[in-house]
PDB file of C-alpha atoms in Angstrom:
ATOM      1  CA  UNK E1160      -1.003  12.165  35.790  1.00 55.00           C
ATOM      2  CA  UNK E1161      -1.841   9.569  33.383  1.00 60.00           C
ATOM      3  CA  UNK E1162      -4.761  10.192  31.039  1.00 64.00           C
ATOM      4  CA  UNK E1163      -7.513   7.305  31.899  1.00 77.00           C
ATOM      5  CA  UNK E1164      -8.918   5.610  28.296  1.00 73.00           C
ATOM      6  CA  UNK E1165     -12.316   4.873  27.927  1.00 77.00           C
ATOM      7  CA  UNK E1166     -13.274   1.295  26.913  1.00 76.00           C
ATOM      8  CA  UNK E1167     -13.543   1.968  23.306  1.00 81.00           C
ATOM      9  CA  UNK E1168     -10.353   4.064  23.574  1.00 81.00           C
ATOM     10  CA  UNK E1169      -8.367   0.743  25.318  1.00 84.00           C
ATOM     11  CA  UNK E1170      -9.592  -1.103  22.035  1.00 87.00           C
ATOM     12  CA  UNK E1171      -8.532   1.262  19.540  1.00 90.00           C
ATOM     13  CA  UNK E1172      -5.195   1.662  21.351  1.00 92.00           C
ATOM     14  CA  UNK E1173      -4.817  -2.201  21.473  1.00 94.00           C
ATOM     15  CA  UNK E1174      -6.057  -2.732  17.775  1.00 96.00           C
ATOM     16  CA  UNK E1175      -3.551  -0.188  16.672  1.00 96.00           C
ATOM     17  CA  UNK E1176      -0.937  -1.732  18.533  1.00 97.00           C
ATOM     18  CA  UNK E1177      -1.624  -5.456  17.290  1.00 98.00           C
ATOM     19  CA  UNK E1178      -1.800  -3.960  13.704  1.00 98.00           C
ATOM     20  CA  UNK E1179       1.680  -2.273  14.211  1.00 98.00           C
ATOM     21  CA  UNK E1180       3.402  -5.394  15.580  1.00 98.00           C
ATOM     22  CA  UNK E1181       1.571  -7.364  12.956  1.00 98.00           C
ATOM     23  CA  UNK E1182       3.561  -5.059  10.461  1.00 98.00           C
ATOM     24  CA  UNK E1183       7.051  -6.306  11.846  1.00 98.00           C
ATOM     25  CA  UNK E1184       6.386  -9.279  12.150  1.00 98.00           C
ATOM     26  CA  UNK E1185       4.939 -10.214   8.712  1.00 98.00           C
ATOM     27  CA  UNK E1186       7.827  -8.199   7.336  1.00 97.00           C
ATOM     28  CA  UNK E1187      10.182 -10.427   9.125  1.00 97.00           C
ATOM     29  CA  UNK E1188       8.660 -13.086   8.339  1.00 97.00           C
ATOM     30  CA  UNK E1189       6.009 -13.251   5.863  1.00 97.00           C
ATOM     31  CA  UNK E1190       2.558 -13.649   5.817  1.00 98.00           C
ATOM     32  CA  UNK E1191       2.601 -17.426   5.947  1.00 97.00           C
ATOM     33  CA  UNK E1192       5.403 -17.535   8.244  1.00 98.00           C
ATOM     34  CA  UNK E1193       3.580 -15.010  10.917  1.00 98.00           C
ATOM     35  CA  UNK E1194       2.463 -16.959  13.646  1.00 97.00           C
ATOM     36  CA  UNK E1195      -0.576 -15.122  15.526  1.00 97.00           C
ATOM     37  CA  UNK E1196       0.813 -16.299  18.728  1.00 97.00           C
ATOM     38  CA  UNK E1197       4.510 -14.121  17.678  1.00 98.00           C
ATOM     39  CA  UNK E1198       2.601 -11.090  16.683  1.00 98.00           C
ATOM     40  CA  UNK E1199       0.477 -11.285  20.027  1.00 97.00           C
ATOM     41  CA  UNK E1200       4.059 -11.356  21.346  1.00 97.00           C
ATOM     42  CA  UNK E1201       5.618  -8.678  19.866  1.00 97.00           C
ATOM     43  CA  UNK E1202       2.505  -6.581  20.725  1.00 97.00           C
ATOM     44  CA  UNK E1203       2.847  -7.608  24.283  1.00 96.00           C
ATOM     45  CA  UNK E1204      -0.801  -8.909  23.982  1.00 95.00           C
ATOM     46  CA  UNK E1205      -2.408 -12.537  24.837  1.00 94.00           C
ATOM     47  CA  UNK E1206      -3.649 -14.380  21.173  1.00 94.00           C
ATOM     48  CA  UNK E1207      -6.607 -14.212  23.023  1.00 95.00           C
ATOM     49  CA  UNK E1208      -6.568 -10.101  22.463  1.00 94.00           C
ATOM     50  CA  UNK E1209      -5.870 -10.733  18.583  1.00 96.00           C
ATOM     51  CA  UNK E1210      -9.345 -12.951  18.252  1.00 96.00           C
ATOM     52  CA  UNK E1211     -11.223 -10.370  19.833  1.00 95.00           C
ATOM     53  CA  UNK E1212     -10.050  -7.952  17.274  1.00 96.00           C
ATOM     54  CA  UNK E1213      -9.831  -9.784  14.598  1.00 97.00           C
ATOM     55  CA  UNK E1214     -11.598 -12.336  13.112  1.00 96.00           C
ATOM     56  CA  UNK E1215      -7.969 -14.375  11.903  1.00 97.00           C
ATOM     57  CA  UNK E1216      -4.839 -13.958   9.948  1.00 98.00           C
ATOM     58  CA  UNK E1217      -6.224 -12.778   6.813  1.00 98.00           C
ATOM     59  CA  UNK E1218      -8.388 -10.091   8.348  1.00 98.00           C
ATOM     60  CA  UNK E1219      -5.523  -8.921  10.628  1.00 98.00           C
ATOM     61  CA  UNK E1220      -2.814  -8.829   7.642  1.00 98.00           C
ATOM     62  CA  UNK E1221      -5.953  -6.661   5.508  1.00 98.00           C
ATOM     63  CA  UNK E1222      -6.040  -4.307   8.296  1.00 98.00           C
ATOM     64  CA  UNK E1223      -2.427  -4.328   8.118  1.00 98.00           C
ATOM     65  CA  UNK E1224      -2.638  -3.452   4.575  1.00 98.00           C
ATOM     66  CA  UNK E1225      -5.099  -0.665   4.803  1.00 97.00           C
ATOM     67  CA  UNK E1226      -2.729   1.345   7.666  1.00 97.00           C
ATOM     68  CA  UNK E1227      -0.502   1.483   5.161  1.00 98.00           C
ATOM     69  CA  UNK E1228      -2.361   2.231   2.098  1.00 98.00           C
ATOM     70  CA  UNK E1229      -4.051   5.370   4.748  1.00 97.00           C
ATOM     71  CA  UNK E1230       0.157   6.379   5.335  1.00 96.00           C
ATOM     72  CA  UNK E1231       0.815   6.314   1.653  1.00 96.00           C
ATOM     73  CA  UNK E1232      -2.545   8.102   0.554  1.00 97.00           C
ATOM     74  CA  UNK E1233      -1.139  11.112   2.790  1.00 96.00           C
ATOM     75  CA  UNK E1234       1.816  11.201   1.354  1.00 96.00           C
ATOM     76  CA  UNK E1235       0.773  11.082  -2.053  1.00 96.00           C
ATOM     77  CA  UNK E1236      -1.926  13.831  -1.268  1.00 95.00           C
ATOM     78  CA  UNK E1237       1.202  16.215  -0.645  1.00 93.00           C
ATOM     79  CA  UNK E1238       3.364  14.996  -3.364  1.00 94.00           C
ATOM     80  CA  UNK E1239       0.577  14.903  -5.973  1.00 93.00           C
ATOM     81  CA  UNK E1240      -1.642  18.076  -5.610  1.00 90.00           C
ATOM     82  CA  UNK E1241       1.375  20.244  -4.511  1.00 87.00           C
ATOM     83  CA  UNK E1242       3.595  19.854  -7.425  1.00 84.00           C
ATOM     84  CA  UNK E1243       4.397  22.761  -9.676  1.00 91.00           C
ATOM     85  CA  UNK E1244       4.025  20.945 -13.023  1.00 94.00           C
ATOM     86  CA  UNK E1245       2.512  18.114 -13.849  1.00 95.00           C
ATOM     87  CA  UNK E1246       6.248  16.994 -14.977  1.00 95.00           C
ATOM     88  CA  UNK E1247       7.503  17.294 -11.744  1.00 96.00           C
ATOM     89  CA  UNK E1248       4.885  15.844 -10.016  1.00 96.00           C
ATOM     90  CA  UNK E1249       5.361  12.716 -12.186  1.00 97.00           C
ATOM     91  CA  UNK E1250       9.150  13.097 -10.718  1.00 97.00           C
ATOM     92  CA  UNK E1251       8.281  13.429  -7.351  1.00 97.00           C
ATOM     93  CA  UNK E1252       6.032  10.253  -7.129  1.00 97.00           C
ATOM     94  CA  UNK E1253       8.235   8.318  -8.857  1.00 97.00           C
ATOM     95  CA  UNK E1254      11.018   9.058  -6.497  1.00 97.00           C
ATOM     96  CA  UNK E1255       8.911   8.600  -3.590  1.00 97.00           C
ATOM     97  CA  UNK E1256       7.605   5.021  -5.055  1.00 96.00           C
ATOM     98  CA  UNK E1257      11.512   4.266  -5.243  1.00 94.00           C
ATOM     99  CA  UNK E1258      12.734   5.536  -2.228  1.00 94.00           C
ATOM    100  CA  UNK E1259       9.809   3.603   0.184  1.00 94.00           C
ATOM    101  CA  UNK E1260      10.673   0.503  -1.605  1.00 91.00           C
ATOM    102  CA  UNK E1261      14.293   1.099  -0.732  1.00 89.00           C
ATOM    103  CA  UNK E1262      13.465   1.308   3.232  1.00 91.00           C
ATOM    104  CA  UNK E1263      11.150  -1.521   3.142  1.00 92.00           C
ATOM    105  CA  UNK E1264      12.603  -3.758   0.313  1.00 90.00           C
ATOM    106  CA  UNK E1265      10.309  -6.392   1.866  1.00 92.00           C
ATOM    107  CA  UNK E1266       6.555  -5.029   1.620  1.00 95.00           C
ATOM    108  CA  UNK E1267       5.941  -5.804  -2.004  1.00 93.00           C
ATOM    109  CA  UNK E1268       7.169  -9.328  -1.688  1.00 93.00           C
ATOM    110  CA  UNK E1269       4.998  -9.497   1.431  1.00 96.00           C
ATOM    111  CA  UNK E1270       1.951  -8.149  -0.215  1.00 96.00           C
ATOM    112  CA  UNK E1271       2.968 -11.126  -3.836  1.00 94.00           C
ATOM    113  CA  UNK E1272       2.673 -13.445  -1.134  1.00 96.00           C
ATOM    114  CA  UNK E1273      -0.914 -12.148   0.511  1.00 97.00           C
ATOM    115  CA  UNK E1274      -2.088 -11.676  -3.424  1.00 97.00           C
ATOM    116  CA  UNK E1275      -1.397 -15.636  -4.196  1.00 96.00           C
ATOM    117  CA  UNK E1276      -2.917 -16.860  -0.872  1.00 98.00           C
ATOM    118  CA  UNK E1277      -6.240 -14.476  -1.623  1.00 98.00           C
ATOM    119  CA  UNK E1278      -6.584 -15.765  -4.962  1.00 97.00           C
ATOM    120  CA  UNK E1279      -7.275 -19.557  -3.663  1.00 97.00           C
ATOM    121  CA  UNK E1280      -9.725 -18.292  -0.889  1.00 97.00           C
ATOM    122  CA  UNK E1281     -12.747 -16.533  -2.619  1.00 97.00           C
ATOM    123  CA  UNK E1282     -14.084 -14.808   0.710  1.00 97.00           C
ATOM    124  CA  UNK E1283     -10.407 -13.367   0.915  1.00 98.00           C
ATOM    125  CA  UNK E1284      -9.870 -12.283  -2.392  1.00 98.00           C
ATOM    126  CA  UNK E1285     -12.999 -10.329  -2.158  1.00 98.00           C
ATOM    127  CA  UNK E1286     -11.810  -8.468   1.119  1.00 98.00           C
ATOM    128  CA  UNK E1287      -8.472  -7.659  -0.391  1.00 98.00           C
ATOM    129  CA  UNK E1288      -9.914  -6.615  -3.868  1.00 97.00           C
ATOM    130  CA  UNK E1289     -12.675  -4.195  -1.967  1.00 97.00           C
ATOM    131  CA  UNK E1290      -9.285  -2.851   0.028  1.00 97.00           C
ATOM    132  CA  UNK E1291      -7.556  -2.626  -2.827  1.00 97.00           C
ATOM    133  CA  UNK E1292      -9.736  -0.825  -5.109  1.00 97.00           C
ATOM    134  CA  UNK E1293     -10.673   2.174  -2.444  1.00 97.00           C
ATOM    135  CA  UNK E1294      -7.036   2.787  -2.448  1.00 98.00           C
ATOM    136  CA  UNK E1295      -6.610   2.533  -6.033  1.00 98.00           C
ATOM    137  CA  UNK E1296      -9.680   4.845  -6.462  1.00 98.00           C
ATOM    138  CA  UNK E1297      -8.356   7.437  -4.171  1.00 98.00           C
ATOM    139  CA  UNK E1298      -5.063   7.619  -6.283  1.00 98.00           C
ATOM    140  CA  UNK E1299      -7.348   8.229  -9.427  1.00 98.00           C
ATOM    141  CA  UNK E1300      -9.139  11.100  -7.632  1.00 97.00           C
ATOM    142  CA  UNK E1301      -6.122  12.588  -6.655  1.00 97.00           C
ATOM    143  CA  UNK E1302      -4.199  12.263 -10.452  1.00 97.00           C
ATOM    144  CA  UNK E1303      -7.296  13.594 -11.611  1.00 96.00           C
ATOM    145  CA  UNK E1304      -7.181  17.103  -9.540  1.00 96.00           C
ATOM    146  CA  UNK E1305      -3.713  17.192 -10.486  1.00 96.00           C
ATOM    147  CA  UNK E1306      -3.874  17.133 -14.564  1.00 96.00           C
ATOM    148  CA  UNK E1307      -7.090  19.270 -14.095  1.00 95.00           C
ATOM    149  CA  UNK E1308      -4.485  21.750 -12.421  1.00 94.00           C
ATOM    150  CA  UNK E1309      -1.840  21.658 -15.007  1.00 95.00           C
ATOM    151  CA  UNK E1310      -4.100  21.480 -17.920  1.00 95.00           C
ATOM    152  CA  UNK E1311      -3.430  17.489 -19.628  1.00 97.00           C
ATOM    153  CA  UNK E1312      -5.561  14.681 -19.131  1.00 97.00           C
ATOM    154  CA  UNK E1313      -4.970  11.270 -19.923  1.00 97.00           C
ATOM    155  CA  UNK E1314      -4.933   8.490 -22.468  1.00 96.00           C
ATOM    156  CA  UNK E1315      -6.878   6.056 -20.590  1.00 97.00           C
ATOM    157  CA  UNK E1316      -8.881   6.411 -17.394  1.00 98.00           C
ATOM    158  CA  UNK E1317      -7.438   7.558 -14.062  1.00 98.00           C
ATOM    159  CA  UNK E1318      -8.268   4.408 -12.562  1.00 98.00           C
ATOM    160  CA  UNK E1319      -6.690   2.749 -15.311  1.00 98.00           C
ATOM    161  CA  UNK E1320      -3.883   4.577 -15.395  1.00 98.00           C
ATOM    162  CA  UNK E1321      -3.310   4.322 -11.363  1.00 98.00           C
ATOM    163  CA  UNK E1322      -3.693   0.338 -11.599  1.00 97.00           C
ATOM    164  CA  UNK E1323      -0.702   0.465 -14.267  1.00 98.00           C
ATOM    165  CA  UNK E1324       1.210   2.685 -11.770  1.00 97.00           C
ATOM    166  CA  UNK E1325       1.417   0.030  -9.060  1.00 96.00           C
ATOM    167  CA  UNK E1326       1.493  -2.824 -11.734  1.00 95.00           C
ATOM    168  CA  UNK E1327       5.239  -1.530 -12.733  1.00 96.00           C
ATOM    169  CA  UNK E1328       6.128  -1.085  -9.050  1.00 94.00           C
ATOM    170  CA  UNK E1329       4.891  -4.655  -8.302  1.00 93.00           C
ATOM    171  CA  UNK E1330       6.421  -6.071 -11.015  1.00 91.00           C
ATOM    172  CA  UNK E1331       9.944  -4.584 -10.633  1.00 90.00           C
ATOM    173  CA  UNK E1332       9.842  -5.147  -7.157  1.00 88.00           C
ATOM    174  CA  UNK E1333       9.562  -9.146  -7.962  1.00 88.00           C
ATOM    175  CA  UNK E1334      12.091  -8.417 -10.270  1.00 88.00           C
ATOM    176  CA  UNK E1335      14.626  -6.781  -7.770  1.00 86.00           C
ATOM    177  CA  UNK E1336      13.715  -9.969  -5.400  1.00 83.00           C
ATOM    178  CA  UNK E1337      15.200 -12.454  -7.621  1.00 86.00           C
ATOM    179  CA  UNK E1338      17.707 -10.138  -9.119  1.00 88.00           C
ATOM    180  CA  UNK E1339      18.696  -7.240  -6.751  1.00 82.00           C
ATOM    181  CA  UNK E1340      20.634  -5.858  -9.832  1.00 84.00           C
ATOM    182  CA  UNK E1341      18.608  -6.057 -12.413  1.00 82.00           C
ATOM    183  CA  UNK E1342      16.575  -2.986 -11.428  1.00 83.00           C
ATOM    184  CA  UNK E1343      17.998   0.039  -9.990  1.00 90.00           C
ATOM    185  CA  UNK E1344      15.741   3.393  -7.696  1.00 90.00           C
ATOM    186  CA  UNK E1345      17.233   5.069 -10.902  1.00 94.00           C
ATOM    187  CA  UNK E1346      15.829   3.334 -13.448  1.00 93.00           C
ATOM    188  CA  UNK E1347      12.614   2.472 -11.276  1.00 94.00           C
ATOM    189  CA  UNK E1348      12.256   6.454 -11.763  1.00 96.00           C
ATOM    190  CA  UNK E1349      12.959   6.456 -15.098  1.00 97.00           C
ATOM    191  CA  UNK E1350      10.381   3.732 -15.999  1.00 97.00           C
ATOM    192  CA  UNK E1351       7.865   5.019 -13.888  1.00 98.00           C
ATOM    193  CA  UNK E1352       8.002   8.535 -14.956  1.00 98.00           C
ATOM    194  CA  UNK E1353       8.230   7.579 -18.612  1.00 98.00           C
ATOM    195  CA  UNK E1354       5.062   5.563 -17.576  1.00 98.00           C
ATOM    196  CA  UNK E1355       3.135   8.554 -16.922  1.00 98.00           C
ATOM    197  CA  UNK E1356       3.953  10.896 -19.626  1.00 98.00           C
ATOM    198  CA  UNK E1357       3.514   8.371 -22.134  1.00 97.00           C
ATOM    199  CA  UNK E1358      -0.278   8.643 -20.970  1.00 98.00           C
ATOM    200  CA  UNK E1359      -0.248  12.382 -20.650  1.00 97.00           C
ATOM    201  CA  UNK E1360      -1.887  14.559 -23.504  1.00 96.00           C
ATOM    202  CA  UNK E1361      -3.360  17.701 -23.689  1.00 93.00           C
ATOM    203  CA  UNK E1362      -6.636  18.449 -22.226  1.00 85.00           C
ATOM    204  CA  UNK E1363      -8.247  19.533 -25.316  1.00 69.00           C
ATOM    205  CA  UNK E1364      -7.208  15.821 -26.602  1.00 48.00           C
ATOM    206  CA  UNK E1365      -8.856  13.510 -24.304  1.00 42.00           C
TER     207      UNK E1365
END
């Protein structure tokens, strides 16, 4: 027997499905080349459904945006606070931060793309920085609890040093887009990891 949804249940179902078929399509093809009238498509929803979820594309690509920062803050949770060194935890982040580039080779370039548009609309690049900055905060707590457990601190703040972490990934990723051998996973890990024990010291040293 089918399980009947309440009307805020309906919504929540249809926002998450307009956010996941928002997903594909911008990743197919881009954020200026997403057409609200495909996504409603692929979602198997009227446009008319999209409006009365979200305000327009911007506000549907940030909710996009934070779905995905909410998958990766899990993960990281795991990788970061269940390492056994603060060595390997550097490892295991960096390989992770390689490896979901690798199966979605597109989302960084997607997110350049959302980055330049934001900076030329004030009221946007206020929603994306507030988005940005919980997620960036949340990686700070979480890098925090995890040289606290191995005993180091850091050079600079965790904020700080989280902002540099997805500066290099950003950076490399535009990189790889306009030279798809010019930076290898491998090396990504070897950058990245290099990264963070460059900023690593000793507790007692901070």
């Amino acid at each position: 027997m089918a399980v009947r949804l309440n009307r805020f249940e309906r919504k929540a179902r249809t926002r998450g499905e307009l956010i996941a078929a928002a997903r594909r399509v911008f990743m197919l093809r881009g954020f200026h080349g997403a057409s609200l009238d495909e996504i409603a498509e692929e979602a198997g929803y009227t446009k008319g459904a999209v409006y009365s979820n979200f305000a327009d594309k911007d506000a549907l690509y940030l909710a996009v945006l934070d779905a995905h920062y909410a998958g990766r803050l899990e993960a990281f949770e795991g990788i970061m606070l269940g390492g056994e060194s603060v060595g390997a935890t550097y490892l295991a982040v960096s390989r992770f931060m390689a490896e979901a580039d690798a199966r979605e080779p597109d989302w960084l370039p997607l997110l350049a793309e959302f980055v330049a548009h934001a900076a030329r609309h004030e009221s946007v690049r206020s929603a994306y920085l507030q988005t940005r900055e919980r997620f960036l905060e949340a990686i700070a707590g979480m890098l925090e609890t995890s040289c606290e457990r191995h005993g180091v601190a850091l050079r600079v703040s965790y904020l700080d040093a989280a902002r540099a972490s997805s500066l290099l990934a950003r950076g490399l990723s535009a990189e790889r887009r306009l030279d798809p051998d010019a930076v290898s996973p491998e090396l990504f890990v070897e950058l990245h990891t290099a990264l963070m024990h460059g900023l690593t010291v000793p507790a007692r040293e901070e």
